[in-house]
mmCIF file of C-alpha atoms in Angstrom:
data_model
loop_
_atom_site.group_PDB
_atom_site.id
_atom_site.type_symbol
_atom_site.label_atom_id
_atom_site.label_comp_id
_atom_site.label_asym_id
_atom_site.label_seq_id
_atom_site.Cartn_x
_atom_site.Cartn_y
_atom_site.Cartn_z
ATOM 1 C CA ASP C 1 90.625 68.539 109.989
ATOM 2 C CA LEU C 2 93.119 69.877 112.495
ATOM 3 C CA CYS C 3 95.267 70.900 109.515
ATOM 4 C CA ASP C 4 98.376 69.638 111.259
ATOM 5 C CA PRO C 5 101.322 67.836 109.615
ATOM 6 C CA GLN C 6 100.046 64.463 110.901
ATOM 7 C CA TRP C 7 96.677 64.950 109.093
ATOM 8 C CA ARG C 8 94.730 64.365 112.313
ATOM 9 C CA ALA C 9 91.055 65.219 112.573
ATOM 10 C CA VAL C 10 88.349 65.457 115.201
ATOM 11 C CA GLN C 11 85.664 62.826 114.814
ATOM 12 C CA ILE C 12 82.320 63.849 116.316
ATOM 13 C CA THR C 13 79.647 61.250 117.036
ATOM 14 C CA LYS C 14 76.547 61.013 119.208
ATOM 15 C CA LYS C 15 78.769 59.605 121.957
ATOM 16 C CA GLY C 16 81.209 62.528 121.911
ATOM 17 C CA TRP C 17 84.398 63.505 120.111
ATOM 18 C CA LYS C 18 87.908 62.167 119.723
ATOM 19 C CA VAL C 19 91.050 63.037 117.785
ATOM 20 C CA VAL C 20 91.744 60.427 115.106
ATOM 21 C CA ALA C 21 95.036 59.793 113.318
ATOM 22 C CA GLU C 22 93.403 58.433 110.158
ATOM 23 C CA PRO C 23 90.164 60.276 109.386
ATOM 24 C CA PRO C 24 87.507 58.316 107.472
ATOM 25 C CA VAL C 25 87.242 61.163 104.933
ATOM 26 C CA ARG C 26 89.683 63.192 102.869
ATOM 27 C CA PHE C 27 90.111 66.910 103.391
ATOM 28 C CA LEU C 28 91.100 69.671 101.011
ATOM 29 C CA ARG C 29 93.791 71.985 102.290
ATOM 30 C CA TYR C 30 94.580 75.413 100.977
ATOM 31 C CA PRO C 31 97.959 77.136 101.370
ATOM 32 C CA ASP C 32 96.754 79.835 103.777
ATOM 33 C CA MET C 33 95.143 77.417 106.264
ATOM 34 C CA LYS C 34 96.723 77.207 109.711
ATOM 35 C CA SER C 35 96.616 74.359 112.226
ATOM 36 C CA LEU C 36 93.901 74.109 114.841
ATOM 37 C CA ALA C 37 94.822 73.136 118.370
ATOM 38 C CA PRO C 38 93.344 69.803 119.435
ATOM 39 C CA PRO C 39 90.106 70.429 121.336
ATOM 40 C CA LEU C 40 90.022 70.446 125.094
ATOM 41 C CA THR C 41 87.144 69.796 127.404
ATOM 42 C CA GLY C 42 86.432 72.989 129.244
ATOM 43 C CA LYS C 43 84.015 75.778 129.855
ATOM 44 C CA ILE C 44 82.988 78.386 127.293
ATOM 45 C CA ASP C 45 83.200 80.981 130.075
ATOM 46 C CA ARG C 46 86.972 81.104 129.530
ATOM 47 C CA LEU C 47 86.240 82.898 126.244
ATOM 48 C CA TRP C 48 84.448 85.935 127.688
ATOM 49 C CA PRO C 49 87.424 87.774 129.178
ATOM 50 C CA LEU C 50 88.850 87.810 125.632
ATOM 51 C CA ILE C 51 85.707 88.952 123.799
ATOM 52 C CA HIS C 52 83.996 92.055 125.066
ATOM 53 C CA CYS C 53 80.249 91.721 124.600
ATOM 54 C CA ASP C 54 77.155 92.073 126.697
ATOM 55 C CA PRO C 55 76.335 88.892 128.629
ATOM 56 C CA GLU C 56 72.981 88.563 126.849
ATOM 57 C CA ASP C 57 74.799 88.550 123.460
ATOM 58 C CA ARG C 58 77.116 85.666 124.346
ATOM 59 C CA ILE C 59 74.530 83.096 123.226
ATOM 60 C CA ILE C 60 74.768 84.545 119.708
ATOM 61 C CA ILE C 61 78.522 83.910 119.556
ATOM 62 C CA VAL C 62 78.118 80.394 120.981
ATOM 63 C CA GLY C 63 75.351 79.688 118.454
ATOM 64 C CA PHE C 64 77.535 80.971 115.636
ATOM 65 C CA LEU C 65 80.439 78.740 116.693
ATOM 66 C CA LEU C 66 78.206 75.666 116.925
ATOM 67 C CA ASN C 67 76.574 76.450 113.578
ATOM 68 C CA ALA C 68 79.996 76.781 111.954
ATOM 69 C CA LEU C 69 80.765 73.182 112.932
ATOM 70 C CA HIS C 70 77.660 71.824 111.185
ATOM 71 C CA PRO C 71 78.780 69.706 108.237
ATOM 72 C CA ALA C 72 76.244 70.976 105.695
ATOM 73 C CA GLY C 73 74.621 74.184 106.923
ATOM 74 C CA PRO C 74 72.771 76.354 106.231
ATOM 75 C CA PHE C 75 75.066 78.814 107.939
ATOM 76 C CA PHE C 76 74.277 82.156 109.482
ATOM 77 C CA GLY C 77 76.439 85.225 109.635
ATOM 78 C CA LEU C 78 77.793 86.996 112.671
ATOM 79 C CA ASN C 79 77.704 90.780 112.540
ATOM 80 C CA LEU C 80 79.886 92.469 115.132
ATOM 81 C CA SER C 81 79.157 96.148 115.482
ATOM 82 C CA GLY C 82 80.471 98.837 117.744
ATOM 83 C CA SER C 83 82.305 102.121 117.822
ATOM 84 C CA LYS C 84 85.846 102.618 116.568
ATOM 85 C CA GLY C 85 88.327 100.913 118.876
ATOM 86 C CA SER C 86 85.782 98.559 120.463
ATOM 87 C CA ALA C 87 87.844 95.435 119.567
ATOM 88 C CA LYS C 88 85.580 94.115 116.805
ATOM 89 C CA SER C 89 88.557 92.955 114.729
ATOM 90 C CA THR C 90 90.162 91.363 117.784
ATOM 91 C CA ALA C 91 86.940 89.494 118.598
ATOM 92 C CA THR C 92 86.742 88.355 114.971
ATOM 93 C CA ARG C 93 90.293 86.998 115.103
ATOM 94 C CA ILE C 94 89.551 85.101 118.326
ATOM 95 C CA VAL C 95 86.305 83.587 117.046
ATOM 96 C CA ARG C 96 87.898 82.643 113.738
ATOM 97 C CA SER C 97 90.937 81.075 115.398
ATOM 98 C CA LEU C 98 88.596 78.644 117.157
ATOM 99 C CA ILE C 99 87.126 77.219 113.943
ATOM 100 C CA ASP C 100 89.185 78.284 110.918
ATOM 101 C CA PRO C 101 92.609 79.806 111.566
ATOM 102 C CA ASN C 102 93.989 81.411 108.433
ATOM 103 C CA GLU C 103 96.971 83.491 107.374
ATOM 104 C CA ALA C 104 94.687 86.286 106.123
ATOM 105 C CA PHE C 105 92.250 87.015 108.937
ATOM 106 C CA ILE C 106 90.497 90.134 107.706
ATOM 107 C CA GLN C 107 89.615 90.893 104.097
ATOM 108 C CA SER C 108 87.662 93.425 102.088
ATOM 109 C CA MET C 109 84.317 92.537 100.539
ATOM 110 C CA PRO C 110 85.045 91.201 97.031
ATOM 111 C CA ARG C 111 83.715 93.197 94.104
ATOM 112 C CA LEU C 112 82.510 90.156 92.154
ATOM 113 C CA ALA C 113 80.276 87.252 93.196
ATOM 114 C CA GLU C 114 82.719 84.696 91.766
ATOM 115 C CA ASP C 115 85.543 86.170 93.879
ATOM 116 C CA LEU C 116 83.385 85.699 96.973
ATOM 117 C CA ALA C 117 82.588 82.096 95.977
ATOM 118 C CA LEU C 118 86.255 81.386 95.283
ATOM 119 C CA SER C 119 87.230 82.826 98.660
ATOM 120 C CA ALA C 120 84.549 80.745 100.390
ATOM 121 C CA GLN C 121 85.776 77.519 98.795
ATOM 122 C CA GLY C 122 88.946 77.565 100.871
ATOM 123 C CA GLN C 123 87.595 78.985 104.127
ATOM 124 C CA ARG C 124 85.005 78.079 106.711
ATOM 125 C CA PHE C 125 84.864 81.630 108.051
ATOM 126 C CA LEU C 126 84.705 84.752 105.885
ATOM 127 C CA GLU C 127 85.280 88.067 107.602
ATOM 128 C CA PHE C 128 85.005 91.516 106.118
ATOM 129 C CA GLU C 129 86.587 94.641 107.545
ATOM 130 C CA ASN C 130 85.021 98.090 107.658
ATOM 131 C CA LEU C 131 81.637 97.274 106.165
ATOM 132 C CA SER C 132 79.752 100.400 107.096
ATOM 133 C CA LYS C 133 77.081 99.479 104.559
ATOM 134 C CA ILE C 134 76.261 96.319 102.584
ATOM 135 C CA ALA C 135 74.848 97.076 99.158
ATOM 136 C CA GLU C 136 71.956 94.987 97.824
ATOM 137 C CA PRO C 137 74.042 92.824 95.448
ATOM 138 C CA GLU C 138 76.537 91.926 98.189
ATOM 139 C CA SER C 139 73.693 91.222 100.612
ATOM 140 C CA ASP C 140 72.192 88.827 98.050
ATOM 141 C CA TRP C 141 75.571 87.115 97.545
ATOM 142 C CA LEU C 142 75.983 86.545 101.279
ATOM 143 C CA CYS C 143 72.429 85.184 101.605
ATOM 144 C CA ARG C 144 72.969 82.738 98.735
ATOM 145 C CA LEU C 145 76.336 81.720 100.129
ATOM 146 C CA SER C 146 74.807 80.834 103.527
ATOM 147 C CA THR C 147 72.732 78.053 101.907
ATOM 148 C CA GLY C 148 74.993 77.243 98.955
ATOM 149 C CA ASP C 149 75.828 79.119 95.769
ATOM 150 C CA ALA C 150 77.551 78.524 92.481
ATOM 151 C CA CYS C 151 79.093 80.900 89.966
ATOM 152 C CA ARG C 152 79.905 79.875 86.419
ATOM 153 C CA ARG C 153 82.400 81.601 84.174
ATOM 154 C CA ARG C 154 84.035 80.791 80.899
ATOM 155 C CA THR C 155 87.304 79.020 81.575
ATOM 156 C CA LYS C 156 90.232 81.242 80.709
ATOM 157 C CA PHE C 157 91.903 80.542 77.393
ATOM 158 C CA SER C 158 88.994 78.448 76.111
ATOM 159 C CA ASP C 159 86.043 79.106 73.855
ATOM 160 C CA SER C 160 83.479 76.676 75.228
ATOM 161 C CA ASP C 161 84.620 75.370 78.633
ATOM 162 C CA GLU C 162 83.081 76.569 81.869
ATOM 163 C CA THR C 163 84.532 76.742 85.360
ATOM 164 C CA THR C 164 82.112 76.473 88.258
ATOM 165 C CA PHE C 165 82.815 77.799 91.741
ATOM 166 C CA CYS C 166 80.578 76.158 94.355
ATOM 167 C CA ALA C 167 80.624 77.250 97.955
ATOM 168 C CA LYS C 168 78.562 77.286 101.133
#
């Protein structure tokens, strides 16, 4: 889904890709989603002047981008590390803008598993700012989320109804 006003999408087949005006599937859109630019044929090398990383680490970013386009996963995480001021947040914004532009680029790690699942329902790319350490529960949440996770909670204002948040 290019998330544009015309509801165009990119259809990917074994023969290649094309932009279609009437996608064969329906997409969910959330209010904070932004439009993607239609894809262009080009070289990935145009990305490297914008993202500062060692040449041997570029394959990791390319692999992450390709994995993010997989329709069903499982998905792996990308951990950008470096000293203060090394453009980690800028690199995150650039990578995210290629696959899942959003109004809220950087967020804090949620305190509850259901908040993480809810956040993941409306985004293809979750990014967390200033994670100097990931505690065991959060690490477990992220691992489960990479292959698919569900959280159940009692529906508000009911005695016996449940609401399920499923995300991958």
